[in-house]
mmCIF file of C-alpha atoms and ligand atoms in Angstrom:
data_model
loop_
_atom_site.group_PDB
_atom_site.id
_atom_site.type_symbol
_atom_site.label_atom_id
_atom_site.label_comp_id
_atom_site.label_asym_id
_atom_site.label_seq_id
_atom_site.Cartn_x
_atom_site.Cartn_y
_atom_site.Cartn_z
ATOM 1 C CA MET A 147 93.019 -2.800 22.928
ATOM 2 C CA GLU A 148 93.969 -5.571 25.857
ATOM 3 C CA VAL A 149 91.586 -7.256 28.207
ATOM 4 C CA LEU A 150 93.149 -7.560 31.462
ATOM 5 C CA TYR A 151 91.579 -9.719 34.202
ATOM 6 C CA THR A 152 93.675 -8.867 37.284
ATOM 7 C CA LYS A 153 94.927 -6.075 39.554
ATOM 8 C CA LYS A 154 98.656 -7.101 39.331
ATOM 9 C CA ALA A 155 98.509 -7.405 35.156
ATOM 10 C CA LEU A 156 96.916 -4.040 35.199
ATOM 11 C CA GLN A 157 99.054 -2.552 37.393
ATOM 12 C CA LEU A 158 102.105 -3.546 35.521
ATOM 13 C CA VAL A 159 101.247 -2.050 32.462
ATOM 14 C CA LEU A 160 100.037 1.155 34.024
ATOM 15 C CA GLN A 161 103.222 1.511 35.762
ATOM 16 C CA ASP A 162 104.951 1.400 32.701
ATOM 17 C CA ALA A 163 102.697 3.836 30.905
ATOM 18 C CA ARG A 164 102.999 6.459 34.225
ATOM 19 C CA SER A 165 106.962 6.001 33.956
ATOM 20 C CA LYS A 166 106.598 7.535 30.582
ATOM 21 C CA GLY A 167 104.923 10.384 31.666
ATOM 22 C CA LYS A 168 101.281 9.271 30.259
ATOM 23 C CA LYS A 169 98.087 10.588 31.571
ATOM 24 C CA ILE A 170 95.756 7.702 32.631
ATOM 25 C CA GLY A 171 92.005 7.811 32.132
ATOM 26 C CA LEU A 172 89.272 5.426 33.844
ATOM 27 C CA VAL A 173 85.771 5.112 32.965
ATOM 28 C CA PRO A 174 84.012 2.768 35.372
ATOM 29 C CA THR A 175 81.303 0.672 34.166
ATOM 30 C CA MET A 176 79.222 -2.303 34.944
ATOM 31 C CA GLY A 177 78.775 -3.480 31.513
ATOM 32 C CA ALA A 178 75.826 -3.571 29.171
ATOM 33 C CA LEU A 179 77.596 -0.806 27.571
ATOM 34 C CA HIS A 180 75.519 1.532 25.294
ATOM 35 C CA GLU A 181 76.091 4.822 23.466
ATOM 36 C CA GLY A 182 75.981 6.962 26.601
ATOM 37 C CA HIS A 183 79.282 4.633 28.099
ATOM 38 C CA ALA A 184 80.799 5.131 24.205
ATOM 39 C CA SER A 185 80.245 8.814 24.870
ATOM 40 C CA LEU A 186 82.653 8.885 28.115
ATOM 41 C CA VAL A 187 85.072 6.572 26.475
ATOM 42 C CA ARG A 188 85.553 8.969 23.428
ATOM 43 C CA ARG A 189 86.032 11.728 25.740
ATOM 44 C CA CYS A 190 88.561 9.743 27.826
ATOM 45 C CA VAL A 191 90.380 8.810 25.054
ATOM 46 C CA GLY A 192 90.379 12.422 23.652
ATOM 47 C CA GLU A 193 91.707 13.822 27.085
ATOM 48 C CA ASN A 194 94.221 10.988 28.074
ATOM 49 C CA ASP A 195 96.981 9.177 26.742
ATOM 50 C CA VAL A 196 95.907 5.737 28.305
ATOM 51 C CA THR A 197 92.140 4.882 28.649
ATOM 52 C CA VAL A 198 91.197 2.237 31.043
ATOM 53 C CA VAL A 199 87.597 0.987 30.936
ATOM 54 C CA SER A 200 86.608 -1.257 33.937
ATOM 55 C CA VAL A 201 83.645 -3.659 33.460
ATOM 56 C CA PHE A 202 82.843 -4.969 36.615
ATOM 57 C CA LEU A 203 79.228 -5.835 37.534
ATOM 58 C CA ASN A 204 79.678 -4.588 41.367
ATOM 59 C CA PRO A 205 77.520 -7.195 43.909
ATOM 60 C CA THR A 206 78.000 -4.943 46.907
ATOM 61 C CA GLN A 207 75.785 -1.939 45.169
ATOM 62 C CA PHE A 208 72.788 -4.142 44.558
ATOM 63 C CA ASN A 209 70.422 -4.129 47.661
ATOM 64 C CA ASP A 210 67.920 -5.999 45.681
ATOM 65 C CA LYS A 211 69.580 -9.230 44.418
ATOM 66 C CA ARG A 212 66.955 -9.963 41.854
ATOM 67 C CA ASP A 213 67.895 -6.618 40.457
ATOM 68 C CA LEU A 214 71.839 -7.919 40.357
ATOM 69 C CA GLU A 215 70.508 -11.471 38.719
ATOM 70 C CA LYS A 216 68.805 -9.918 35.952
ATOM 71 C CA TYR A 217 70.985 -7.040 34.923
ATOM 72 C CA PRO A 218 72.480 -7.580 31.329
ATOM 73 C CA ARG A 219 75.676 -9.153 31.142
ATOM 74 C CA THR A 220 77.397 -8.478 27.419
ATOM 75 C CA LEU A 221 81.082 -8.707 27.652
ATOM 76 C CA GLU A 222 81.985 -9.782 24.281
ATOM 77 C CA ALA A 223 79.884 -6.972 22.847
ATOM 78 C CA ASP A 224 81.095 -4.496 25.359
ATOM 79 C CA CYS A 225 84.876 -5.338 24.344
ATOM 80 C CA ALA A 226 83.816 -4.737 20.595
ATOM 81 C CA LEU A 227 82.332 -1.033 21.503
ATOM 82 C CA LEU A 228 85.393 -0.472 23.435
ATOM 83 C CA GLU A 229 87.717 -1.423 20.916
ATOM 84 C CA ALA A 230 85.981 0.726 18.214
ATOM 85 C CA CYS A 231 85.721 3.791 20.896
ATOM 86 C CA GLY A 232 89.792 3.495 20.960
ATOM 87 C CA ALA A 233 90.026 2.222 24.646
ATOM 88 C CA THR A 234 93.471 1.168 25.791
ATOM 89 C CA TYR A 235 92.567 -1.545 28.318
ATOM 90 C CA VAL A 236 89.554 -3.283 29.183
ATOM 91 C CA PHE A 237 89.659 -4.202 33.275
ATOM 92 C CA ALA A 238 87.129 -7.389 33.723
ATOM 93 C CA PRO A 239 88.436 -8.836 37.073
ATOM 94 C CA SER A 240 86.176 -11.694 39.160
ATOM 95 C CA VAL A 241 84.454 -10.730 42.076
ATOM 96 C CA GLU A 242 86.985 -12.891 43.963
ATOM 97 C CA GLU A 243 89.771 -10.092 42.502
ATOM 98 C CA MET A 244 88.030 -7.579 43.843
ATOM 99 C CA TYR A 245 86.866 -8.657 47.058
ATOM 100 C CA PRO A 246 89.200 -11.226 48.353
ATOM 101 C CA GLU A 247 87.848 -10.578 51.758
ATOM 102 C CA PRO A 248 84.294 -9.281 52.569
ATOM 103 C CA ASP A 249 84.569 -5.237 52.277
ATOM 104 C CA THR A 250 83.534 -4.227 55.695
ATOM 105 C CA ARG A 251 84.344 -0.301 54.950
ATOM 106 C CA VAL A 252 81.411 1.985 55.605
ATOM 107 C CA PHE A 253 81.244 5.143 54.055
ATOM 108 C CA SER A 254 78.768 7.990 54.654
ATOM 109 C CA TYR A 255 78.316 11.288 53.386
ATOM 110 C CA PRO A 256 75.132 13.059 54.585
ATOM 111 C CA SER A 257 73.762 15.089 53.021
ATOM 112 C CA VAL A 258 74.404 13.632 49.681
ATOM 113 C CA ASP A 259 74.192 10.274 50.181
ATOM 114 C CA ASP A 260 71.020 9.523 52.317
ATOM 115 C CA VAL A 261 68.562 11.181 50.516
ATOM 116 C CA MET A 262 66.793 9.770 47.079
ATOM 117 C CA GLU A 263 68.549 6.928 45.834
ATOM 118 C CA GLY A 264 70.120 6.543 49.242
ATOM 119 C CA ALA A 265 66.793 6.242 50.890
ATOM 120 C CA PHE A 266 65.411 4.191 48.394
ATOM 121 C CA ARG A 267 68.279 1.731 48.158
ATOM 122 C CA PRO A 268 69.812 1.439 51.351
ATOM 123 C CA GLY A 269 73.442 0.124 51.243
ATOM 124 C CA HIS A 270 73.654 1.129 47.363
ATOM 125 C CA PHE A 271 76.050 4.153 47.617
ATOM 126 C CA ASN A 272 78.301 2.487 50.396
ATOM 127 C CA GLY A 273 78.609 -0.614 47.534
ATOM 128 C CA VAL A 274 79.337 2.064 44.769
ATOM 129 C CA CYS A 275 82.026 3.816 47.244
ATOM 130 C CA GLN A 276 83.497 0.383 48.009
ATOM 131 C CA ILE A 277 84.015 -0.452 44.251
ATOM 132 C CA VAL A 278 84.995 2.905 43.035
ATOM 133 C CA SER A 279 87.676 3.714 45.664
ATOM 134 C CA LYS A 280 89.124 0.094 45.065
ATOM 135 C CA LEU A 281 88.955 0.946 41.463
ATOM 136 C CA PHE A 282 91.016 4.274 42.002
ATOM 137 C CA TYR A 283 93.540 2.651 44.108
ATOM 138 C CA ALA A 284 94.026 0.008 41.599
ATOM 139 C CA VAL A 285 94.217 2.328 38.707
ATOM 140 C CA GLU A 286 95.377 5.524 39.805
ATOM 141 C CA PRO A 287 93.957 7.409 37.401
ATOM 142 C CA ASP A 288 94.258 11.233 36.457
ATOM 143 C CA ARG A 289 91.061 11.728 35.775
ATOM 144 C CA ALA A 290 87.762 9.480 36.070
ATOM 145 C CA TYR A 291 84.696 9.869 33.596
ATOM 146 C CA PHE A 292 81.039 9.418 34.999
ATOM 147 C CA GLY A 293 77.789 9.854 33.398
ATOM 148 C CA GLU A 294 75.467 12.710 34.944
ATOM 149 C CA LYS A 295 72.434 10.181 34.123
ATOM 150 C CA ASP A 296 73.629 9.171 37.690
ATOM 151 C CA PHE A 297 73.360 12.838 39.098
ATOM 152 C CA GLN A 298 73.367 11.605 42.734
ATOM 153 C CA GLN A 299 76.401 9.242 42.313
ATOM 154 C CA ILE A 300 78.651 11.948 40.952
ATOM 155 C CA ALA A 301 78.120 13.794 44.069
ATOM 156 C CA VAL A 302 78.649 11.068 46.664
ATOM 157 C CA ILE A 303 81.924 9.914 44.445
ATOM 158 C CA ARG A 304 82.925 13.694 44.689
ATOM 159 C CA ALA A 305 82.276 13.674 48.640
ATOM 160 C CA MET A 306 84.414 10.457 48.927
ATOM 161 C CA VAL A 307 87.297 11.552 46.995
ATOM 162 C CA LYS A 308 87.386 14.625 49.159
ATOM 163 C CA ASP A 309 87.081 12.512 52.198
ATOM 164 C CA LEU A 310 89.640 9.634 51.403
ATOM 165 C CA GLY A 311 92.145 12.787 49.272
ATOM 166 C CA ILE A 312 92.587 10.739 46.437
ATOM 167 C CA ARG A 313 94.460 12.709 43.745
ATOM 168 C CA VAL A 314 91.831 12.309 41.008
ATOM 169 C CA GLU A 315 90.042 14.680 38.660
ATOM 170 C CA ILE A 316 86.224 13.784 38.322
ATOM 171 C CA VAL A 317 84.914 14.560 35.230
ATOM 172 C CA SER A 318 80.890 14.541 34.750
ATOM 173 C CA CYS A 319 79.654 13.848 30.953
ATOM 174 C CA PRO A 320 76.119 14.896 29.856
ATOM 175 C CA VAL A 321 73.300 12.413 29.897
ATOM 176 C CA ILE A 322 72.749 11.072 26.391
ATOM 177 C CA ARG A 323 69.269 10.343 25.137
ATOM 178 C CA GLU A 324 67.402 7.906 22.639
ATOM 179 C CA GLU A 325 65.732 9.516 19.669
ATOM 180 C CA SER A 326 62.692 9.466 21.904
ATOM 181 C CA GLY A 327 64.201 11.366 24.710
ATOM 182 C CA LEU A 328 64.428 8.430 26.805
ATOM 183 C CA ALA A 329 67.748 8.481 29.237
ATOM 184 C CA MET A 330 70.115 5.671 27.871
ATOM 185 C CA SER A 331 70.691 3.089 30.516
ATOM 186 C CA SER A 332 72.026 -0.755 30.549
ATOM 187 C CA ARG A 333 68.347 -1.254 32.045
ATOM 188 C CA ASN A 334 66.748 -0.371 28.960
ATOM 189 C CA THR A 335 67.430 -3.491 27.674
ATOM 190 C CA LEU A 336 65.104 -5.127 29.743
ATOM 191 C CA LEU A 337 62.147 -3.146 28.639
ATOM 192 C CA THR A 338 59.965 -4.431 25.589
ATOM 193 C CA THR A 339 59.445 -1.798 22.758
ATOM 194 C CA GLU A 340 56.103 -1.093 23.831
ATOM 195 C CA GLU A 341 57.558 -0.168 27.510
ATOM 196 C CA LYS A 342 60.290 1.922 25.892
ATOM 197 C CA ASN A 343 57.920 3.813 24.276
ATOM 198 C CA THR A 344 55.835 4.429 27.277
ATOM 199 C CA ALA A 345 58.872 5.174 29.146
ATOM 200 C CA ALA A 346 59.757 8.129 26.707
ATOM 201 C CA GLU A 347 56.824 9.904 28.884
ATOM 202 C CA ILE A 348 59.503 10.155 31.763
ATOM 203 C CA SER A 349 61.452 12.735 30.094
ATOM 204 C CA HIS A 350 58.883 14.315 27.675
ATOM 205 C CA THR A 351 57.301 15.207 31.344
ATOM 206 C CA LEU A 352 60.692 16.433 32.708
ATOM 207 C CA PHE A 353 61.139 18.657 29.446
ATOM 208 C CA GLN A 354 57.719 20.046 29.695
ATOM 209 C CA SER A 355 58.284 20.848 33.213
ATOM 210 C CA ARG A 356 60.806 23.182 32.796
ATOM 211 C CA ASP A 357 58.257 25.431 30.945
ATOM 212 C CA PHE A 358 55.586 24.716 33.398
ATOM 213 C CA ALA A 359 58.446 25.836 36.109
ATOM 214 C CA ALA A 360 58.759 29.268 34.348
ATOM 215 C CA SER A 361 55.063 30.548 35.395
ATOM 216 C CA HIS A 362 54.079 27.930 38.504
ATOM 217 C CA THR A 363 55.567 27.227 41.955
ATOM 218 C CA LEU A 364 58.047 24.801 42.908
ATOM 219 C CA GLU A 365 55.110 22.785 44.498
ATOM 220 C CA GLU A 366 52.746 23.036 41.650
ATOM 221 C CA THR A 367 55.616 21.758 39.344
ATOM 222 C CA ARG A 368 56.494 19.099 41.594
ATOM 223 C CA GLU A 369 52.769 17.981 41.323
ATOM 224 C CA PHE A 370 52.565 18.163 37.595
ATOM 225 C CA VAL A 371 55.420 16.032 36.972
ATOM 226 C CA THR A 372 54.151 13.396 39.445
ATOM 227 C CA GLU A 373 50.488 13.372 38.266
ATOM 228 C CA GLN A 374 51.631 13.310 34.447
ATOM 229 C CA ILE A 375 53.529 10.382 34.665
ATOM 230 C CA ASN A 376 51.534 8.441 37.224
ATOM 231 C CA ARG A 377 48.749 8.969 34.645
ATOM 232 C CA THR A 378 50.601 7.074 32.153
ATOM 233 C CA SER A 379 49.584 3.419 32.247
ATOM 234 C CA GLY A 380 52.746 1.398 33.120
ATOM 235 C CA LEU A 381 54.643 4.196 34.878
ATOM 236 C CA GLU A 382 54.566 4.664 38.506
ATOM 237 C CA VAL A 383 56.599 7.608 40.378
ATOM 238 C CA GLN A 384 58.613 6.147 43.131
ATOM 239 C CA TYR A 385 60.028 9.667 44.339
ATOM 240 C CA PHE A 386 60.231 13.035 42.383
ATOM 241 C CA SER A 387 62.405 15.394 44.290
ATOM 242 C CA ILE A 388 63.369 18.647 43.370
ATOM 243 C CA VAL A 389 66.693 19.777 45.010
ATOM 244 C CA ASP A 390 69.513 22.209 45.665
ATOM 245 C CA GLY A 391 71.806 20.389 42.804
ATOM 246 C CA ASP A 392 74.795 21.130 45.274
ATOM 247 C CA THR A 393 73.701 19.800 48.602
ATOM 248 C CA LEU A 394 70.846 17.451 47.110
ATOM 249 C CA GLN A 395 68.507 18.830 49.737
ATOM 250 C CA GLU A 396 64.994 19.391 48.911
ATOM 251 C CA ILE A 397 63.864 22.934 48.385
ATOM 252 C CA THR A 398 60.450 24.334 48.813
ATOM 253 C CA GLU A 399 60.838 27.427 46.511
ATOM 254 C CA TRP A 400 62.463 28.434 43.541
ATOM 255 C CA LYS A 401 64.764 31.185 45.222
ATOM 256 C CA ASP A 402 66.101 28.574 47.689
ATOM 257 C CA ALA A 403 69.089 27.871 45.366
ATOM 258 C CA SER A 404 71.040 29.154 42.492
ATOM 259 C CA PHE A 405 71.262 25.356 41.308
ATOM 260 C CA ILE A 406 68.353 23.612 40.953
ATOM 261 C CA VAL A 407 67.531 19.857 39.682
ATOM 262 C CA GLY A 408 64.385 17.489 39.578
ATOM 263 C CA CYS A 409 65.332 13.990 40.188
ATOM 264 C CA ILE A 410 63.198 11.315 39.424
ATOM 265 C CA THR A 411 62.518 7.439 39.538
ATOM 266 C CA VAL A 412 60.184 5.620 38.057
ATOM 267 C CA PHE A 413 59.177 2.087 37.634
ATOM 268 C CA CYS A 414 58.260 0.913 34.296
ATOM 269 C CA GLY A 415 56.450 -2.064 32.998
ATOM 270 C CA ALA A 416 54.918 -5.574 34.321
ATOM 271 C CA THR A 417 58.436 -6.706 35.859
ATOM 272 C CA PRO A 418 59.126 -3.460 36.845
ATOM 273 C CA ILE A 419 62.233 -2.003 35.730
ATOM 274 C CA ARG A 420 63.338 0.869 37.639
ATOM 275 C CA LEU A 421 64.403 4.045 35.626
ATOM 276 C CA ILE A 422 66.028 7.330 36.810
ATOM 277 C CA ASP A 423 66.497 10.874 35.232
ATOM 278 C CA HIS A 424 66.845 14.389 36.145
ATOM 279 C CA ILE A 425 66.491 17.851 34.878
ATOM 280 C CA LYS A 426 67.848 21.265 35.805
ATOM 281 C CA TYR A 427 65.703 23.833 36.388
ATOM 282 C CA LYS A 428 68.371 26.473 37.200
ATOM 283 C CA GLY A 429 72.026 26.894 37.061
HETATM 284 O O1 PAF B 748 77.436 3.777 37.557
HETATM 285 C C1 PAF B 748 77.817 2.706 37.514
HETATM 286 O O2 PAF B 748 77.640 2.203 36.301
HETATM 287 C C2 PAF B 748 78.374 1.997 38.658
HETATM 288 O O3 PAF B 748 77.555 2.418 39.564
HETATM 289 C C3 PAF B 748 80.105 2.216 38.746
HETATM 290 C C4 PAF B 748 80.165 3.865 39.026
HETATM 291 C C5 PAF B 748 80.536 1.709 37.442
HETATM 292 C C6 PAF B 748 80.559 1.420 39.992
HETATM 293 O O4 PAF B 748 80.252 0.237 40.091
#
């Protein structure tokens, strides 16, 4: 495994691989890697000849600068994990390398980017599109792998790829959970052991709500989830939206869509740490 820091160095090795007919897979990350990322990398390694993992803490997608400051940075441990997973190249550029000039491009994909995370984190998806498009241009991957935990992010990236006409297959990979059910996230390392135990109530409630939904209305299910989580000391729901899984628009009845997902964001602990998760009700 080789660690590369510039687009030029990366393009040189990839040009060579491409000229030999090799398939290139990309796993974009912001570092602080965990088992969820490892599952993406292993899948990418299994499906491509060359696996590039980018490790870049992208400043333009953080609408809250304190969130960026406290985001864990663990490049050395990340490289050890990536080597063990069989990655070919780690691309770890500096901010100047990725943004030699301020990126003024504006990406707008209503309806998928202006609800939920888009509404609560203004500018977040614009920053995601800025960096992911730059990575796609630099790597020109045949396939790119994203975790389904960021359910809305995948919808936004698919919309961007379609809009820009980029030739890449977007592969979405299932959420990996801790034994407690808590969805794996780099932000989990910012939780104390007690907060982590508390946070497990989010997935417990979502799983329970799938049974509850079978005999209750959508509105009752929405209330069940919100109230049960808010009753847990140390947790506060920011939003819980039950949406059409394709358009990401809120629906009011179970019959309104054939693919239905409940997306939640919860503040956990004293700091507090913002955690997201989702559950599929239908489809
Ligand atoms: O999901 C993430 O970690 C980031 O949003 C991504 C896709 C690597 C872009 O910075």
